[in-house]
């Protein structure tokens, strides 16, 4: 037998790798408990059992991964590489069991071992390797890539500390270090053999090579090593298993004791510590980037590791480097990996010895860029001195790209110096800066926004000059979310009801949910729908009681706003409305209103004082309203702490109303809005991001619309918007402000919310007060609809029925076809 068939025979006799039957699985869990965890069943802790179960699941994924890799290596497939500084993948066990289609067998096996899978799922730590929507999008896309059988690699950073854990103390957010690795991570494989050297600082030298060509040699001052940590990403009900490859930094070489005297020894240890800080911690977003040298170093570190890895894999193919773009497509998730433009050029020029034109052609054909923001303050720039000191060679290359690029601008638009200045990769005003969005746009063959409105605004505003110069390069790919995690896994009640009502076709193609529309007026189905939703709400109520001590009634309308806390997302608009409602009930205690439970969740960036104050306002309102005898439980306000993917599993399926109330023109897409819709929540929202498309799909009758449009927002600003005018002309609103100013929601202290109130009254950059009255009126329409249970249920069903477009499978299909030119490759474990 040759080596390969020996290996296959071993796998087959083990049975472990393919066999998903309960009995084989049970034996495997015990074997893993003893041989990998090192414990006998009678003394094993729940965490030991969790690890044994996770290893047994991982074994099955590794067999599929090996089979996938083998096919990818043997054939000339194109690999889609998704480069992202964040992957907010969420808990893994439940999702992997689902995608392997072995949830029932695992339950049976664990039950036979006296273990409850739900209890084990509950103790799993979530890898919080992202801030919010952008990182979660990357994770949804990895799930869809595997499910659609597209050869793919996710490239990112193995942060030792992910996004902080949030606790609420005295109503304020407190950040706690996320030690997600402290009990080990059973899903990852460290690959010491897959590692690359990454340089920083130093200087460059020019020299002439043997053929008389000018070459540049970069001599970095320091080096670190990037080591691959691989996480398998299993597709749903297919044998494809791709990899998420996260880089962690290490010191280059362990040093030799004999070479050091005592002083040098400690310096050398220090050097090792510094090297390892590179992948230590995820930066929270929404904070000024200023001076974050380590952040730029992180970005370069993971991008260089990833590109070197792709070039190594390409070299295994025995084709010439010119074919690199036929083997790999690299998508840049926002500008965080945009240094890839300069780094791929450097590798092709300095390491592979290509000419500029050949290198540029390969770079452009390989890279594509997804923009995620229109907020000018969120567009990344790096000061030139900082950039120069960290990446001198890459800066030289950026200058050369810019030189050639600006020549082409002047050629296309003669006598328009202002345009060239605007488009330059370097911002020459004041302290000079490198504009990363410009670098990404120039270096990519495709640039996309993430919702139809966002892509339009991108072309009209921040990248207008570029869209005029390269109209073909710009396109839209509306975001999506994975229905595996956000429907099948987190809402099994709904999934079962769907199977029983329209069959299981929706599991392979979410647009099949459309068939649900035929049942939207069926009374029997309404009853089952409401029962399913009640159970989901009762389950969330139990978690809320556990986390906050607040009792909420599952019969109340669950009005939910969960997302990062930010002024543009306008949690304070929601808060002001709650105060106005509360005041109305205080004035008229007999008012007939449907009980509502307002549920908030989300983290504020640690340095974003205004966002932290918004959390305090919400908890302050909760303190007053929840215990007020006049309210008598008709209003409840909850701040559900530590919103993350795991908590989201309980929240999205339990929401009746989805709050998507950002200032129009500010939210690029949103993805929370899609998760809510899929699970049957109705949206109250502005015409912003993907809300526009959600309303189109659901139908205007099944959506609560309010607020200024993006155009009206811009117009109001041009017309000299004066927020205080809105307060003067609205008695309800002025009463709300006077209550806050009196310290009503800050335990009597009138100073606490002053910065928030002053900001709203003086500037209100996100037009909260301009939209207030319309929001209140729209909430009245929500209440009216809710009072008519039949009408509400119908609307809820229609939202799920029309949510098919928002599957990340549709989005990934568009990327494959329109940007990557990537195709499915069938993996069949049985026929290896
Ligand atoms: C989906 C998701 C988000 C994004 O929510 P938006 O409402 O689109 O801002 C943020 N955080 C987590 C944990 C999520 O699952």
Short mmCIF file of N, CA and C and ligand atoms in Angstrom, two decimals, residues 88 126 130-137 140 479 481 485-486 561-564 568-569 571 602-603 642-649 652 658-660 667 669-676, ligand 1:
data_model
loop_
_atom_site.label_atom_id
_atom_site.label_comp_id
_atom_site.label_asym_id
_atom_site.label_seq_id
_atom_site.Cartn_x
_atom_site.Cartn_y
_atom_site.Cartn_z
N UNK A 88 -16.10 37.40 14.22
CA UNK A 88 -16.88 37.21 15.46
C UNK A 88 -17.67 35.92 15.30
N UNK A 126 -17.25 32.00 24.20
CA UNK A 126 -17.33 32.49 22.82
C UNK A 126 -16.05 33.22 22.44
N UNK A 130 -14.14 40.02 17.51
CA UNK A 130 -14.67 41.11 16.70
C UNK A 130 -15.48 42.05 17.56
N UNK A 131 -15.76 43.22 16.99
CA UNK A 131 -16.50 44.24 17.73
C UNK A 131 -18.01 44.09 17.59
N UNK A 132 -18.47 43.78 16.38
CA UNK A 132 -19.91 43.77 16.14
C UNK A 132 -20.19 43.31 14.73
N UNK A 133 -20.97 44.10 14.01
CA UNK A 133 -21.49 43.69 12.71
C UNK A 133 -20.42 43.27 11.70
N UNK A 134 -19.32 44.04 11.60
CA UNK A 134 -18.31 43.74 10.58
C UNK A 134 -17.65 42.38 10.82
N UNK A 135 -17.34 42.10 12.07
CA UNK A 135 -16.72 40.81 12.40
C UNK A 135 -17.70 39.66 12.27
N UNK A 136 -18.95 39.92 12.62
CA UNK A 136 -19.97 38.87 12.49
C UNK A 136 -20.23 38.58 11.02
N UNK A 137 -20.18 39.60 10.17
CA UNK A 137 -20.38 39.39 8.73
C UNK A 137 -19.32 38.43 8.19
N UNK A 140 -20.28 34.96 9.16
CA UNK A 140 -21.40 34.45 8.34
C UNK A 140 -20.89 34.06 6.96
N UNK A 479 -25.36 42.89 2.20
CA UNK A 479 -24.98 41.92 3.23
C UNK A 479 -26.03 40.83 3.41
N UNK A 481 -26.92 37.26 6.34
CA UNK A 481 -26.56 36.55 7.57
C UNK A 481 -26.83 35.06 7.37
N UNK A 485 -26.90 29.57 11.76
CA UNK A 485 -26.80 30.03 13.13
C UNK A 485 -28.04 30.81 13.58
N UNK A 486 -28.52 31.71 12.72
CA UNK A 486 -29.52 32.66 13.19
C UNK A 486 -30.97 32.20 12.98
N UNK A 561 -33.68 46.65 21.00
CA UNK A 561 -32.58 47.31 20.29
C UNK A 561 -31.27 46.75 20.81
N UNK A 562 -30.68 45.83 20.06
CA UNK A 562 -29.38 45.27 20.42
C UNK A 562 -28.40 45.51 19.29
N UNK A 563 -27.28 46.12 19.61
CA UNK A 563 -26.23 46.48 18.64
C UNK A 563 -25.22 47.31 19.42
N UNK A 564 -24.05 47.58 18.85
CA UNK A 564 -23.11 48.46 19.53
C UNK A 564 -23.81 49.77 19.90
N UNK A 568 -24.84 57.41 16.33
CA UNK A 568 -25.52 57.31 15.03
C UNK A 568 -26.61 56.24 15.04
N UNK A 569 -26.47 55.25 15.92
CA UNK A 569 -27.51 54.21 16.01
C UNK A 569 -28.69 54.66 16.86
N UNK A 571 -29.63 54.96 20.19
CA UNK A 571 -30.32 54.37 21.34
C UNK A 571 -30.99 55.47 22.17
N UNK A 602 -25.81 45.88 24.18
CA UNK A 602 -24.73 46.36 23.32
C UNK A 602 -23.60 46.92 24.15
N UNK A 603 -22.41 46.87 23.56
CA UNK A 603 -21.23 47.39 24.24
C UNK A 603 -20.90 48.77 23.71
N UNK A 642 -23.71 42.46 28.36
CA UNK A 642 -22.76 41.63 27.60
C UNK A 642 -23.39 41.04 26.33
N UNK A 643 -23.97 41.89 25.52
CA UNK A 643 -24.53 41.40 24.26
C UNK A 643 -23.39 40.87 23.37
N UNK A 644 -23.52 39.63 23.00
CA UNK A 644 -22.53 38.99 22.13
C UNK A 644 -23.28 37.95 21.29
N UNK A 645 -22.58 37.15 20.52
CA UNK A 645 -23.27 36.21 19.63
C UNK A 645 -24.10 35.22 20.44
N UNK A 646 -23.51 34.73 21.51
CA UNK A 646 -24.20 33.72 22.33
C UNK A 646 -25.51 34.28 22.90
N UNK A 647 -25.46 35.49 23.45
CA UNK A 647 -26.70 36.09 23.96
C UNK A 647 -27.67 36.40 22.83
N UNK A 648 -27.12 36.74 21.68
CA UNK A 648 -27.96 37.02 20.52
C UNK A 648 -28.84 35.83 20.14
N UNK A 649 -28.32 34.62 20.38
CA UNK A 649 -29.11 33.42 20.08
C UNK A 649 -30.46 33.45 20.79
N UNK A 652 -32.63 37.43 19.35
CA UNK A 652 -33.26 37.62 18.03
C UNK A 652 -34.57 36.83 17.87
N UNK A 658 -38.16 45.14 16.06
CA UNK A 658 -36.73 45.33 15.82
C UNK A 658 -36.47 46.82 15.61
N UNK A 659 -35.66 47.40 16.49
CA UNK A 659 -35.38 48.84 16.41
C UNK A 659 -34.19 49.09 15.49
N UNK A 660 -34.44 49.71 14.35
CA UNK A 660 -33.37 50.00 13.37
C UNK A 660 -33.48 51.48 13.01
N UNK A 667 -25.91 54.23 8.63
CA UNK A 667 -25.68 52.79 8.82
C UNK A 667 -25.43 52.19 7.44
N UNK A 669 -25.21 49.06 6.30
CA UNK A 669 -26.19 48.03 5.97
C UNK A 669 -26.99 47.64 7.21
N UNK A 670 -26.24 47.24 8.24
CA UNK A 670 -26.86 46.56 9.36
C UNK A 670 -27.01 45.09 8.98
N UNK A 671 -26.87 44.23 9.96
CA UNK A 671 -27.15 42.81 9.75
C UNK A 671 -28.07 42.30 10.84
N UNK A 672 -28.06 42.99 11.99
CA UNK A 672 -29.01 42.66 13.05
C UNK A 672 -30.44 42.75 12.51
N UNK A 673 -30.69 43.79 11.72
CA UNK A 673 -32.02 43.96 11.11
C UNK A 673 -32.47 42.70 10.36
N UNK A 674 -31.52 42.02 9.69
CA UNK A 674 -31.85 40.81 8.91
C UNK A 674 -32.14 39.62 9.83
N UNK A 675 -31.35 39.51 10.92
CA UNK A 675 -31.56 38.40 11.86
C UNK A 675 -32.95 38.50 12.48
N UNK A 676 -33.33 39.73 12.87
CA UNK A 676 -34.66 39.94 13.45
C UNK A 676 -35.75 39.55 12.44
C1 LIG B 1 -25.44 40.87 14.18
C2 LIG B 1 -24.63 41.38 15.32
C3 LIG B 1 -24.25 42.71 15.37
C4 LIG B 1 -24.64 43.71 14.31
O1 LIG B 1 -25.84 44.35 14.68
P1 LIG B 1 -26.36 45.65 13.91
O2 LIG B 1 -27.74 45.81 14.45
O3 LIG B 1 -26.36 45.34 12.45
O4 LIG B 1 -25.46 46.76 14.27
C5 LIG B 1 -23.49 43.15 16.44
N1 LIG B 1 -23.13 42.30 17.42
C6 LIG B 1 -23.49 41.00 17.42
C7 LIG B 1 -23.07 40.12 18.54
C8 LIG B 1 -24.25 40.50 16.36
O5 LIG B 1 -24.58 39.19 16.36
#
